[in-house]
Coordinates of C-alpha atoms in Angstrom, one line a residue:
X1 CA 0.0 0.0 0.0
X2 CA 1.5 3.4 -0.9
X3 CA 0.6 6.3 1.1
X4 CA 2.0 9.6 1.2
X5 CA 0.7 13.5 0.2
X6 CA 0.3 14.1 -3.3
X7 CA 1.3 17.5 -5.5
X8 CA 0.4 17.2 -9.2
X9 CA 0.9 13.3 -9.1
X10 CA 3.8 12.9 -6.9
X11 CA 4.0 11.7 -3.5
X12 CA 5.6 12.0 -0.5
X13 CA 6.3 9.1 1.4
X14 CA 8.8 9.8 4.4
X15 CA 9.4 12.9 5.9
X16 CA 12.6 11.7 7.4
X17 CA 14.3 11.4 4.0
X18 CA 13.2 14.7 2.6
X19 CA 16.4 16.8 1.8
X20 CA 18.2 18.9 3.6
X21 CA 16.5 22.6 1.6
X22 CA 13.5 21.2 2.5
X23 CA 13.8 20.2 6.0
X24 CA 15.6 23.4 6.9
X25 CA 12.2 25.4 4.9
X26 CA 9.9 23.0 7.2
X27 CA 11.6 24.0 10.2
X28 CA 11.7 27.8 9.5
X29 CA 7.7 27.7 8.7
X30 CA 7.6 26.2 12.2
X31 CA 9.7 28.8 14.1
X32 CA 7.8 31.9 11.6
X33 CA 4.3 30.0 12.4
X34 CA 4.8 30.2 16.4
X35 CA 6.5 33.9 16.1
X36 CA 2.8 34.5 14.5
X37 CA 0.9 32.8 17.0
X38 CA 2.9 34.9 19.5
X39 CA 2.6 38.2 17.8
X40 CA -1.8 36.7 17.8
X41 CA -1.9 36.8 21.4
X42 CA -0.2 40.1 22.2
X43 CA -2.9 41.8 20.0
X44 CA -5.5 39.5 21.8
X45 CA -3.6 40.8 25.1
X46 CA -3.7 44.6 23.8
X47 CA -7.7 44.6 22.9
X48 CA -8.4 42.1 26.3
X49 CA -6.7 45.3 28.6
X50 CA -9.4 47.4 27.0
X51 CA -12.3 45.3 27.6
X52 CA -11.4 44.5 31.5
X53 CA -14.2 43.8 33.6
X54 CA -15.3 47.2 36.1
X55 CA -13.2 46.8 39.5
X56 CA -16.6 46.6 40.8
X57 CA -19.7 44.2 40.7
X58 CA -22.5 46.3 39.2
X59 CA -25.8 46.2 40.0
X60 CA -27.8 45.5 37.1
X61 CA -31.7 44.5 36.5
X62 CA -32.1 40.8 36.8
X63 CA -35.9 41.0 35.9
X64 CA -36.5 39.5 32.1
X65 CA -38.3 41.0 29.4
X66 CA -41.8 41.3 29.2
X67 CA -43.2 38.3 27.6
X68 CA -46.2 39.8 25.3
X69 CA -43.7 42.8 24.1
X70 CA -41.6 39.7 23.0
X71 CA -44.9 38.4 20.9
X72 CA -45.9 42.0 20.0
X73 CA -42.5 42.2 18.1
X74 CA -42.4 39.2 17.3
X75 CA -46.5 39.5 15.0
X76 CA -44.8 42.1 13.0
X77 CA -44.2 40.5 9.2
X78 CA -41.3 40.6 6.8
X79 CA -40.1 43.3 6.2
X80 CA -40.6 45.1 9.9
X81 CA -40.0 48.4 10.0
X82 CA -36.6 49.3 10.5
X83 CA -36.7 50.4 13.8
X84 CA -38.0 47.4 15.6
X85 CA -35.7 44.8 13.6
X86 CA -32.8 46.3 15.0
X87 CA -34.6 46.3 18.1
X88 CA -34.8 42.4 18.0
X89 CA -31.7 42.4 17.1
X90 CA -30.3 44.4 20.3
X91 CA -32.8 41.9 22.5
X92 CA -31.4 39.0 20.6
X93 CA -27.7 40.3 21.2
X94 CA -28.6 40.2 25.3
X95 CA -30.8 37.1 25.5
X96 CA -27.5 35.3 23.7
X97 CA -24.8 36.8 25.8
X98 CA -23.7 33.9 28.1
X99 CA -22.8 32.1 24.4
X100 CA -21.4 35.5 22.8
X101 CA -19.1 36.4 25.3
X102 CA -17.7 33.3 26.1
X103 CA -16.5 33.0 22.0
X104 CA -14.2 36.2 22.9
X105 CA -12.7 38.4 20.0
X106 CA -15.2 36.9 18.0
X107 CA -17.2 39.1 14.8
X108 CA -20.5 40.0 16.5
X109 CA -23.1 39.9 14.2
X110 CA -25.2 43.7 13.3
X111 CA -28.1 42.4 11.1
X112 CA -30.4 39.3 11.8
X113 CA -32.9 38.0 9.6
X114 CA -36.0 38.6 10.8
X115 CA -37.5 34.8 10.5
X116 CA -34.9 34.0 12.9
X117 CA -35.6 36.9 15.0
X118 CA -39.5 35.8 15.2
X119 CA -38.6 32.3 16.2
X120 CA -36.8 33.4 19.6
X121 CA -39.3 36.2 20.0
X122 CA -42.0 33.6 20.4
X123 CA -40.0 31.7 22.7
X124 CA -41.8 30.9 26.4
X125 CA -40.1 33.0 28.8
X126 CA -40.3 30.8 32.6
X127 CA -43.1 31.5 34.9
X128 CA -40.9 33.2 37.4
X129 CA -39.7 35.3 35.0
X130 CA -36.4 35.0 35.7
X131 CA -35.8 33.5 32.4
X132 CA -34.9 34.3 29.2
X133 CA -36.6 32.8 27.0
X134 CA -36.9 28.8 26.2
X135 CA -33.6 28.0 26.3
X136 CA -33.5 28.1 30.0
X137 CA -31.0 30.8 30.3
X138 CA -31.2 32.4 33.7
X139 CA -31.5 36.3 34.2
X140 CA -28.7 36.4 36.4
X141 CA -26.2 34.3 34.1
X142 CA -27.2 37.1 31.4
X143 CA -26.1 39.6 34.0
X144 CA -23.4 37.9 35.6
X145 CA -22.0 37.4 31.7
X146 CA -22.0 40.9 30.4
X147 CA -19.4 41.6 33.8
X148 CA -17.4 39.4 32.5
X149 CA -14.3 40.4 29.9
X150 CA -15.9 41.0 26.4
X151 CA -19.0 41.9 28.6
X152 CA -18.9 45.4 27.9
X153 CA -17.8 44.8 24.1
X154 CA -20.7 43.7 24.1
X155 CA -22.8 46.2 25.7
X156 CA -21.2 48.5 23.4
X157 CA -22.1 46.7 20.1
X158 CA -25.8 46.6 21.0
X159 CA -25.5 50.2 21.6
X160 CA -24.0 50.8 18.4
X161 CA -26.8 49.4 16.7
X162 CA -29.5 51.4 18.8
X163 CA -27.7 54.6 18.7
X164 CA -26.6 54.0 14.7
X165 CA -28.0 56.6 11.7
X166 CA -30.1 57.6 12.5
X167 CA -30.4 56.4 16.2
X168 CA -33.2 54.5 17.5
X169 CA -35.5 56.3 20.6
X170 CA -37.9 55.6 22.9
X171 CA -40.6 58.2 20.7
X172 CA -39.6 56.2 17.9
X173 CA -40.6 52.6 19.3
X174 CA -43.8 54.3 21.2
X175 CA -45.2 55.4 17.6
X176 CA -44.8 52.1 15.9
X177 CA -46.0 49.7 18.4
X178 CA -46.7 50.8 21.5
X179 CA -46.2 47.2 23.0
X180 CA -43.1 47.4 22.1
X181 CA -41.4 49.9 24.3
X182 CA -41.3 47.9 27.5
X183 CA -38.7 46.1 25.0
X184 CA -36.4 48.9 24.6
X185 CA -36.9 50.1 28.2
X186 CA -35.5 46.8 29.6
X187 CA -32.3 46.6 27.2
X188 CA -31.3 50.1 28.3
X189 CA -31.7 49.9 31.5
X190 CA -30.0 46.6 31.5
X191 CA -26.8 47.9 29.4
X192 CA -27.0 51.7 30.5
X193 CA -24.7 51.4 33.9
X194 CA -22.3 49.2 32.1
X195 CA -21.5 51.2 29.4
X196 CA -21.3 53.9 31.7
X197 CA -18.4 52.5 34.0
X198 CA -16.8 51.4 30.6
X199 CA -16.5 54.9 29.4
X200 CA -15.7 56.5 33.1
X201 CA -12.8 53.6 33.5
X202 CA -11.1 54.6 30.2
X203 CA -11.7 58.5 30.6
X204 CA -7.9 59.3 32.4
X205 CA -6.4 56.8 29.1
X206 CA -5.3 58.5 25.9
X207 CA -7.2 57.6 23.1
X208 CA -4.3 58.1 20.9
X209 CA -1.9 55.9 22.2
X210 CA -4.5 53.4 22.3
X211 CA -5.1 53.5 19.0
X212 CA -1.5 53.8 17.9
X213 CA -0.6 50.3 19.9
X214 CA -3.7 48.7 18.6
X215 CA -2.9 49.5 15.0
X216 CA 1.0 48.4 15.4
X217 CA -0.2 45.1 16.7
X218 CA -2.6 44.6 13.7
X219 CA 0.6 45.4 11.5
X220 CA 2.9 43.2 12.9
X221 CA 0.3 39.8 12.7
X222 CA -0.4 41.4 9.1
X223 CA 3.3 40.7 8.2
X224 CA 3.7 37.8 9.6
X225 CA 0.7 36.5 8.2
X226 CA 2.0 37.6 4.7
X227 CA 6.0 35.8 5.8
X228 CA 3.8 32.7 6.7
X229 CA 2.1 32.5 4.0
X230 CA 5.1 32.9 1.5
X231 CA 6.9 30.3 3.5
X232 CA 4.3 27.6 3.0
X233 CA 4.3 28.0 -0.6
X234 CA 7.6 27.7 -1.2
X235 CA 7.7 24.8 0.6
X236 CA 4.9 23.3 -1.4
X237 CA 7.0 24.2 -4.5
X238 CA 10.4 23.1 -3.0
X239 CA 8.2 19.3 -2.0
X240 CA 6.3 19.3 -5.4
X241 CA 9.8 19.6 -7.3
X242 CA 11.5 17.2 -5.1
X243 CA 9.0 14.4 -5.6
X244 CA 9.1 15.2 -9.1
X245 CA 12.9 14.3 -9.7
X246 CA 12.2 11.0 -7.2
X247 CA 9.4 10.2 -9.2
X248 CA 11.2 10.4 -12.5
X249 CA 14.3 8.3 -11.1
X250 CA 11.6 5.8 -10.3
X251 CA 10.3 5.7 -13.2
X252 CA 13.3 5.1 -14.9
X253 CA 15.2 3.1 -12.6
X254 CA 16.1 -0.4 -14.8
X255 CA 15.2 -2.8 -12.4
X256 CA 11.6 -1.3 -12.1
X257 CA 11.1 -0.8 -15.9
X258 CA 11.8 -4.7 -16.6
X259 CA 9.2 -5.4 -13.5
X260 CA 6.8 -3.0 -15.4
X261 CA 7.1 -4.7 -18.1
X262 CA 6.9 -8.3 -17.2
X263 CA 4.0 -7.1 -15.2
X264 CA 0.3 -6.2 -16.4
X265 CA -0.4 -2.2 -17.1
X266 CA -3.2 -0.9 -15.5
X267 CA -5.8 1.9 -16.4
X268 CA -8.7 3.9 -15.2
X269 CA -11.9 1.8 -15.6
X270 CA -14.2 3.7 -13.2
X271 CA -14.2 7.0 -10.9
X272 CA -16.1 7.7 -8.0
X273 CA -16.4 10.5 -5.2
X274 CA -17.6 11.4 -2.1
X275 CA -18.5 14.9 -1.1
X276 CA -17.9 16.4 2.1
X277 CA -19.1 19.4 4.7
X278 CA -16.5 22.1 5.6
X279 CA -14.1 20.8 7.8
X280 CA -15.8 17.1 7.7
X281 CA -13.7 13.9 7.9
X282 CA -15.6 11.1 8.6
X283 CA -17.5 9.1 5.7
X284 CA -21.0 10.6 5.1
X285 CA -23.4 7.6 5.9
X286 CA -25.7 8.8 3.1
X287 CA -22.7 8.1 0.8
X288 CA -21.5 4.2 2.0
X289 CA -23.6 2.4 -0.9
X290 CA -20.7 4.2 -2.8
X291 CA -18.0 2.9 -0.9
X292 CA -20.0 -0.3 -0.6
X293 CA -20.4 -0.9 -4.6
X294 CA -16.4 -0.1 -4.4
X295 CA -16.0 -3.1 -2.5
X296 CA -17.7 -5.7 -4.9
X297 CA -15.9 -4.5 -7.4
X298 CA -12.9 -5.2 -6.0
X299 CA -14.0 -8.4 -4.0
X300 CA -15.3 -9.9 -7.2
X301 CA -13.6 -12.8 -7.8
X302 CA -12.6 -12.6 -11.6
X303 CA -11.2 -9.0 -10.3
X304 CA -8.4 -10.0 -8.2
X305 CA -5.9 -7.7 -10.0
X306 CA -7.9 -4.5 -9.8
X307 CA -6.8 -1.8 -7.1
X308 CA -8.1 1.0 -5.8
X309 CA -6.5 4.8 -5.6
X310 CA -7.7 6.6 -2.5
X311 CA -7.0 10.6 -2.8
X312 CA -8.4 13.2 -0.1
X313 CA -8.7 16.7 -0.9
X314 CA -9.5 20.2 0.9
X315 CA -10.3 23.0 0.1
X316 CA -8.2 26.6 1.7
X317 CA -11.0 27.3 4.3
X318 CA -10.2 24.0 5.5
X319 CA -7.0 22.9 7.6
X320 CA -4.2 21.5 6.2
X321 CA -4.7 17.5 7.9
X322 CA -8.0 17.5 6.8
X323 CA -7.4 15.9 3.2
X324 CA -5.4 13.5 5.3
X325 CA -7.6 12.6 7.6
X326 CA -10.6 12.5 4.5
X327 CA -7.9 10.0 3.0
X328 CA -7.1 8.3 6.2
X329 CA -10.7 7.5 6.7
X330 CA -11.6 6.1 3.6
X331 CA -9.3 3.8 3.9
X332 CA -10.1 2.6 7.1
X333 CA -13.8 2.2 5.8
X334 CA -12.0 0.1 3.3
X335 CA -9.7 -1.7 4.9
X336 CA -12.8 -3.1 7.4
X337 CA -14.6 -3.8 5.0
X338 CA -11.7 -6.7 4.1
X339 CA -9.8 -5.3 1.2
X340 CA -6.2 -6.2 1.2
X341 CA -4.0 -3.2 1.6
X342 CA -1.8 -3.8 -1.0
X343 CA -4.2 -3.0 -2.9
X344 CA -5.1 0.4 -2.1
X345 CA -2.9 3.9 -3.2
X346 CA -3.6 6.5 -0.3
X347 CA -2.4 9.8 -1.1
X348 CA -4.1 13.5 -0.8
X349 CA -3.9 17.3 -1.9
X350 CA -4.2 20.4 0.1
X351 CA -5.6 23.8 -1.1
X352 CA -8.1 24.0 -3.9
X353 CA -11.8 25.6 -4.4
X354 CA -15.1 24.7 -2.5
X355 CA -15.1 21.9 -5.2
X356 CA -11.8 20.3 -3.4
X357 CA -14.2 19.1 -0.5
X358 CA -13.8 15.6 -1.6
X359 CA -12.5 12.3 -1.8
X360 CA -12.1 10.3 -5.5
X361 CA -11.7 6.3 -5.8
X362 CA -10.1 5.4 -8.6
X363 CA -10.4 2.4 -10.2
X364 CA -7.3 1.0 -11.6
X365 CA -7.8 -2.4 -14.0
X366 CA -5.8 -4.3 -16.4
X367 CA -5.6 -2.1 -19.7
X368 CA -8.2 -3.6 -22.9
X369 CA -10.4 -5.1 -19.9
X370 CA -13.1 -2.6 -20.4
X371 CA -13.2 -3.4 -23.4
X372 CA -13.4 -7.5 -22.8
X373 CA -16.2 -7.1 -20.8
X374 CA -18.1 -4.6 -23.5
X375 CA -17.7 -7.5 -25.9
X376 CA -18.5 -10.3 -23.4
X377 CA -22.2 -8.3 -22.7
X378 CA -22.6 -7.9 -26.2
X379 CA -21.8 -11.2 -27.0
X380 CA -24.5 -12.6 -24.1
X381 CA -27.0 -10.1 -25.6
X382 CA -26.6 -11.7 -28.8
X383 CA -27.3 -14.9 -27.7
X384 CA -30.1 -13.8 -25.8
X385 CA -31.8 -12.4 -28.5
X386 CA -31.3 -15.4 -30.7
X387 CA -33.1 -17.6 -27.7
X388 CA -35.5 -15.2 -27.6
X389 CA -35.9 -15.7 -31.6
X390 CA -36.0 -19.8 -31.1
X391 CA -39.0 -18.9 -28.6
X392 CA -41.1 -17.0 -31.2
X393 CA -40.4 -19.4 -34.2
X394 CA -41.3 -22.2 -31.9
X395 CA -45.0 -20.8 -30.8
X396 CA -45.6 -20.2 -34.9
X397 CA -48.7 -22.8 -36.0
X398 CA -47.4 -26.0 -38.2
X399 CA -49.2 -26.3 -41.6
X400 CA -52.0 -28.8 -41.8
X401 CA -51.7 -32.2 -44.0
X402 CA -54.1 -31.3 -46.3
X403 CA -52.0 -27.8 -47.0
X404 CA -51.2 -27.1 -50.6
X405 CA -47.5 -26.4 -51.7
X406 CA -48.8 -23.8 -53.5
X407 CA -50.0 -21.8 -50.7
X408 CA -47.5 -19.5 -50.1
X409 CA -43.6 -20.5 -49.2
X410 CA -44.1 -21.5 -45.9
X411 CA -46.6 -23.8 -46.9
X412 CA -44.8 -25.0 -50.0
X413 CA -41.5 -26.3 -48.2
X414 CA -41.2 -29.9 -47.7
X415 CA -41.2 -32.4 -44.6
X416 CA -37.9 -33.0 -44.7
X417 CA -36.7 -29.3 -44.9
X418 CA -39.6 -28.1 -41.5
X419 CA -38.0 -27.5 -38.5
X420 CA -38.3 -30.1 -35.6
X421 CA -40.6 -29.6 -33.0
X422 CA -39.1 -27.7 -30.3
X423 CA -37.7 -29.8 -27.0
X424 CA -39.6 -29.2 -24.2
X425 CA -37.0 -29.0 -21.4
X426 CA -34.9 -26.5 -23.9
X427 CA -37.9 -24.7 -24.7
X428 CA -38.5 -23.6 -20.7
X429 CA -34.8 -23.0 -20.4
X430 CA -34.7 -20.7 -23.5
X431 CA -38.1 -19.2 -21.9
X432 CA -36.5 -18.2 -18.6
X433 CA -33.4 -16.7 -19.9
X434 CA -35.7 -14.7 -21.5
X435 CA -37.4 -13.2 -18.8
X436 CA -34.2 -13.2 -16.9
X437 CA -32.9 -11.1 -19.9
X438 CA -36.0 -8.6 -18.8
X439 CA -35.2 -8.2 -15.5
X440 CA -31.6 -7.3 -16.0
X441 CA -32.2 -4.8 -18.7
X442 CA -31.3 -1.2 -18.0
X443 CA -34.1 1.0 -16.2
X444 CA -35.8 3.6 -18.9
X445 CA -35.4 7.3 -18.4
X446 CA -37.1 10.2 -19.6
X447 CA -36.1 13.8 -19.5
X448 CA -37.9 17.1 -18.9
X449 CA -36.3 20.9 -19.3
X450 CA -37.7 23.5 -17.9
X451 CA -35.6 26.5 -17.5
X452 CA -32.8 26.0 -16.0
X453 CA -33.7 22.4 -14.5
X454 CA -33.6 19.1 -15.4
X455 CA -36.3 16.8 -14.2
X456 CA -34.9 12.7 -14.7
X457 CA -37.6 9.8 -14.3
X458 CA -35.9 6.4 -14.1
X459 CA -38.6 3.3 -14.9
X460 CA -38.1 -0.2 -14.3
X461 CA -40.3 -3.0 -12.4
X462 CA -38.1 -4.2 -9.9
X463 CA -36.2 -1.1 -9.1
X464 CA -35.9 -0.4 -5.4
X465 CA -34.4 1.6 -3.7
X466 CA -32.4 -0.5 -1.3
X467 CA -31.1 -1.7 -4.2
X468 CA -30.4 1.9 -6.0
X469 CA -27.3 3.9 -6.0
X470 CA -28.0 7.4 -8.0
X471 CA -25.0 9.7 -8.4
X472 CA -25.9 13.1 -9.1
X473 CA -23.2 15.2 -10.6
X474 CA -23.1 18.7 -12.7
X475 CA -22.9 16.8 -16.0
X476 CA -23.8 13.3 -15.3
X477 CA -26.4 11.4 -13.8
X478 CA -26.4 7.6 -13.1
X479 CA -28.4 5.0 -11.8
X480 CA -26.8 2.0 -10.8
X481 CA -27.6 -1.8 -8.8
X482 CA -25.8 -2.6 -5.6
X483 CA -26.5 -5.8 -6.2
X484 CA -25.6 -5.8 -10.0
X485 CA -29.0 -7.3 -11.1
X486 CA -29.1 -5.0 -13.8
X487 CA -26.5 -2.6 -15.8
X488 CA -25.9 1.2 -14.6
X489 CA -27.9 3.2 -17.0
X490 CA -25.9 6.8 -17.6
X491 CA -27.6 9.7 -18.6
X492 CA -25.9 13.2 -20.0
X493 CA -27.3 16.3 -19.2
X494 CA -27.8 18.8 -22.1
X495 CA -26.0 21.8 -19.5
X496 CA -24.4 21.9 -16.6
X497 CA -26.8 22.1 -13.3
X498 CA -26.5 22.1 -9.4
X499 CA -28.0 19.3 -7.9
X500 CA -31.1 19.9 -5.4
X501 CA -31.4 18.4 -1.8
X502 CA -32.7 16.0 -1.9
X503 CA -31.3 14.9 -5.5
X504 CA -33.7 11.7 -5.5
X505 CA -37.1 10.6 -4.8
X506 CA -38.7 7.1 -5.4
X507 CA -42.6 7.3 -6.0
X508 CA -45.2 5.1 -4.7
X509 CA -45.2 3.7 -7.5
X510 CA -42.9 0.5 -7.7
X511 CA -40.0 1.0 -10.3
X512 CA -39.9 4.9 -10.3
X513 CA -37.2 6.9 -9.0
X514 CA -37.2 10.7 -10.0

């Protein structure tokens, strides 16, 4: 089994042997990577010493909001006036603050949509009222979070969005929905005192040198960022390069080429993937008949030279062990399933687009064996059909005695040169290879355009789908058995499209799948 990281069909196979430029590169990235994570926390140190909990425990409300101003806002529909959505947005920013705070430094987020607004809106608040809202958050763990650092960041980016352009007031509120001001009453009189302590703590600072420090520390992990970035590039290069030359002394090496060649080449036969979530490793269950029609291919019997080529991908949002560990788990999946090791290729690529989120399965079979079994099918259709022929001369009526030869040329042939009755034992066998020929067939498909979709309506009697494995892609669509009862009928779409969720549906109908 090889394994190792792939770049542009190359592979990496032992870290320990990589050359000496490239291990010094490797160990550079390492030192540059922890001078950035360094320079990280000093800026997360500089913005923490601004965001320091008051000296003091404040005393804030620990009564919740009223429960039918909640409802009120919550019966406006989309669109709301402008006002009261970023009202719901400043009580959704308090009645989440125990979860907000505790992510830190984190983007807070200024618009909401509304839908998502209305759902915690209608939210049961407890009887005691000492709840916010379903979720079982208590009003003192909202109150005990917003004194805790990032707190007041907090309190200050809700106020933001009430005192924005123009800024939001009480006259405001009253004139829309009068229900709705017991709303905005309780979120500033909840975040009033702590913004006020906030702003009377940093009142002797100068603003200034705040900002100047602030602003150097964003430069410096800028620069780094930019160094690290360079670093791990050239490294890629430098390890792409390197494999290159090893794979083209392998290649050529004498003793390999006459192995080669007393061996059989292999080719592509058949490609399959398995798509991924951001940052997901493990195999999608939705997506095992895949893996599972992988291994009886390879578990066939007559297909005991065939191997498999395992290759994880990522794409750049994602970290740099996940195409590994995609990889890695795929062939674990495979390896339990009881194919041999040797014959699997594990190997994977960093960095792509959103496309990258991936794993193919190539599979790799003796070259011209495609094309065997093309020939083999056609050959069994043929004698199929001539069975099938047999069958329908055989149920033809046999000219009387009395018949005269001049009758027509059926009637005119002689006893000697009519065919034999039929046998009756070969007559049932010929009979049920017929109908076995019917259930193996292909399903039928029709197409429908409309726009810019593509409606596809497989038919067949027996089709099930236990039995189905449908494989949507942008160009190609096709239908497949996991047992193998019947071939994979393929299906090219006239433009590219992006499949729906969910891609499939089988009607009540027996034998339809659309």
């Amino acid at each position: 089994m090889q394994r190792g990281f792939l770049q542009n069909g190359g592979y990496t196979t032992d870290s320990s042997r990589e050359p000496e430029h490239v291990a010094s590169l490797r160990a550079l990235l390492e030192k540059e990577e922890d001078r950035l994570r360094q320079l990280r926390q000093r800026r997360l140190q500089i913005e923490n010493s601004k965001v320091d909990p008051p000296s003091r425990v404040l005393e804030l409300p620990c009564e919740g909001p009223d429960e039918m101003a909640m409802k009120a806002l919550a019966l406006h529909t989309e669109p709301p006036p402008a006002a009261l959505h970023r009202l719901g947005v400043a009580v959704m920013l308090v009645l989440e603050a125990p979860i907000l705070v505790d992510l830190g430094d984190h983007p807070l987020p200024s618009r909401v949509p509304w839908k998502n607004l209305q759902i915690l809106l209608r939210k049961e608040t407890a009887p005691n009222g000492k709840k916010a809202g379903q979720s079982g958050v208590p009003m003192k763990d909202i109150v005990a979070s917003l004194q805790r650092p990032f707190g007041d960041r907090l309190a200050r980016h809700i106020q933001r969005i009430l005192g924005g352009d123009p800024p939001l007031t009480r006259s405001e509120v009253l004139e829309l929905d009068e229900a709705c001001v017991g709303l905005f009453d309780w979120v500033i009189n909840l975040l009033a005192p702590l913004v006020k302590e906030t702003k009377s703590a940093t009142l002797g600072e100068d603003p200034c040198e705040l900002r100047a420090e602030r602003e150097s520390a964003s430069e410096a992990v800028g620069q780094q960022e930019k160094k690290v970035a360079q670093l791990r590039r050239k490294l890629r290069e430098s390890v792409r390069s390197v494999q290159a030359a090893t794979d083209f002394a392998v290649e050529n090496n004498p003793k390999r080429t006459s192995e080669k060649s007393a061996s059989k080449p292999l080719e592509v036969t058949g490609e399959k993937s398995l798509q991924y979530r951001l940052e997901e490793v493990a195999i999608p269950a939705t997506q095992e008949a895949i893996l599972q029609s992988l291994v009886k291919t390879l578990m066939d019997p007559r297909g005991t030279h065939r191997c498999l080529e395992v290759i994880g991908h990522s794409e750049d949002r994602e970290s740099d062990n996940v195409a590994q560990g995609r990889a890695e788990a795929a062939e674990a999946w495979l390896l339990d399933a009881g194919i041999p090791s040797e014959r699997l290729t594990v190997s994977w690529e960093v960095g792509g687009p959103a496309v990258c989120r991936r794993t193919d399965f190539r599979l790799m079979d003796v070259v011209g064996s495609e094309l065997v079994m093309r020939r083999k099918a056609e050959d069994v259709m043929k004698r199929i059909f001539e069975k099938q022929t047999l069958h329908e001369s055989s149920e033809r009526p046999a000219p009387t005695e009395g018949s005269s030869r001049n009758e027509g040329p059926e009637q005119g042939r002689s006893e000697e040169d009519a065919a034999p009755p039929a046998n009756p034992v070969e007559l049932k066998r010929v009979v049920e290879d017929a109908e076995e020929s019917s259930t193996s067939s292909s399903p039928t498909v029709s197409m429908e355009v409309s726009g810019q979709q593509v409606r596809l309506v497989f038919k067949k009697d027996d089709l099930a789908p236990h039995d189905a494995i449908l494989e949507v892609g942008t160009k190609i669509v096709r239908l497949a058995s996991q047992s193998s009862s019947w071939p994979q009928k393929e299906v090219v779409l006239p433009f590219d499209v992006q499949p729906e969720e969910p891609a499939a549906k089988f009607s009540r109908r027996a034998g339809q799948a659309h």
